[in-house]
Amino acid sequence: MIINRNILTLDEFTIQQLRDFPQATGELSSLLRDIGLAAKRVNVEVNKAGLVDILGDYGTTNIQGEEVKKLDIYANNQFMGVLKHGISCAGIASEELDDIVVFNDDVSNNSKYICMFDPLDGSGNIDVNISIGTIFSVYRRVSELGKPATKEDFLQPGHQQVAAGYIIYGSSTMLVYATRRGVNGFTLDQSIGEFSLSHANIKCPPSGKIYSVNHGNFFQYDEKVRSYINLCQKKDKTTGGPYTQRYIGSMVADVHRNLLKGGIFMYPATTDKPKGKLRLLYECNPFAFIVEVAGGKATNGKQRILDVVPSELHQRTPFFVGSKDMMGELESCLTA
Ligand code: AHG
């Protein structure tokens, strides 16, 4: 049998990156390997949805008042578990948990990273077989090594991220992660149970034809956002419009498609949700980081997302992210 040695697994890839940085400790590689392991476990359960009693509500609501699904809890425990037992993470924050969890043992207190995640984004779609995802981000601690991590480690602006990524449980399962050096995508090769490099050095096309927004909320958006949506629908030689509207309601799937094909994703403020719906730390910062590294842009409509200094863990924000030129068109409408 001929083995294609050109296709690197996630572990091989992160180790190869280490070879370029002899001074690196390997902690980030180890953390990414832990995340890859949790992702494989969650993938197995997501694929069984419908066969076993894992669909449906857990019977509680999370801190944000949303119904918690059983798979949300399963995914949360998997990601928290691997990071707790690993050697690279001093603590975590999760969309599913009220407060940070500091691991506080000798190894963890000497770990230089903390990790934040949304264990299963789009979980409202679990019951109907639509792609869902996990989103994560990694920061270097600002608190003193050797001591337990603190809240300040988690309330850093997004530009301080060391790495961010997502796993999409879709027609195939992919793990995409970014560091400042680039964005790379790995598809789960079920035959060997490994994430294998399938999308090297992802670049977001500077323009595209897709706009993604919940049109049902149109009359709840402010006038300037509505003027941009109207522009997306216009036949226009300069923009190349009309654009195509695509909105799954599962952000990982929507942004993943736009990252690869070019496009813009928006979740603006509405009259019902004046602060927006999406969470700055668990959803918007990681995607802003990934898309910026890939050449795109992300804002809250007024400010670059990655420059927002968070004041609380579960903070929400309006969010606009996508191809550079389309984001430029949006910004012209918002500042007009
Ligand atoms: P949830 O995880 O509660 O299902 O929320 C999903 C998020 C995000 O993934 C998606 O883009 C957005 O909420 C959809 O919200 P609307 O249904 O309001 O459009």
Short mmCIF file of C-alpha atoms and ligand atoms in Angstrom, two decimals, residues 66 95 118 120-125 214 217 247 249-252 254 265 267 273 277-279 283, ligand 1:
data_model
loop_
_atom_site.label_atom_id
_atom_site.label_comp_id
_atom_site.label_asym_id
_atom_site.label_seq_id
_atom_site.Cartn_x
_atom_site.Cartn_y
_atom_site.Cartn_z
CA GLU A 66 -31.09 29.57 26.82
CA GLU A 95 -20.39 29.59 27.18
CA ASP A 118 -18.37 27.54 22.97
CA LEU A 120 -21.50 23.36 20.70
CA ASP A 121 -22.55 26.42 18.78
CA GLY A 122 -25.78 26.24 16.79
CA SER A 123 -27.08 23.54 19.10
CA GLY A 124 -30.63 24.62 18.27
CA ASN A 125 -29.94 22.74 15.01
CA ASN A 214 -31.31 36.71 9.61
CA ASN A 217 -35.14 40.59 11.86
CA TYR A 247 -28.08 31.83 6.31
CA GLY A 249 -28.43 29.91 11.66
CA SER A 250 -25.35 27.96 12.72
CA MET A 251 -22.55 30.48 12.78
CA VAL A 252 -19.70 28.00 12.43
CA ASP A 254 -22.10 30.17 7.89
CA PHE A 265 -21.80 37.32 7.93
CA TYR A 267 -25.57 39.50 13.42
CA LYS A 273 -31.48 42.52 21.47
CA LYS A 277 -26.99 38.05 20.32
CA LEU A 278 -23.51 36.61 19.86
CA ARG A 279 -20.94 36.38 22.64
CA GLU A 283 -17.92 33.34 19.34
P1 AHG B 1 -27.43 28.53 19.49
O1 AHG B 1 -26.07 27.96 19.82
O2 AHG B 1 -28.19 28.93 20.71
O3 AHG B 1 -28.24 27.64 18.57
O4 AHG B 1 -27.19 29.92 18.74
C1 AHG B 1 -26.62 29.91 17.49
C2 AHG B 1 -26.09 31.27 17.19
C3 AHG B 1 -25.22 31.29 15.97
O5 AHG B 1 -24.52 30.12 15.72
C4 AHG B 1 -26.17 31.63 14.86
O6 AHG B 1 -25.54 32.27 13.80
C5 AHG B 1 -27.19 32.50 15.53
O7 AHG B 1 -27.19 32.13 16.90
C6 AHG B 1 -28.56 32.32 14.96
O8 AHG B 1 -29.45 33.15 15.60
P2 AHG B 1 -30.88 33.50 14.96
O9 AHG B 1 -31.66 32.22 14.99
O10 AHG B 1 -31.43 34.54 15.87
O11 AHG B 1 -30.66 34.02 13.57
#
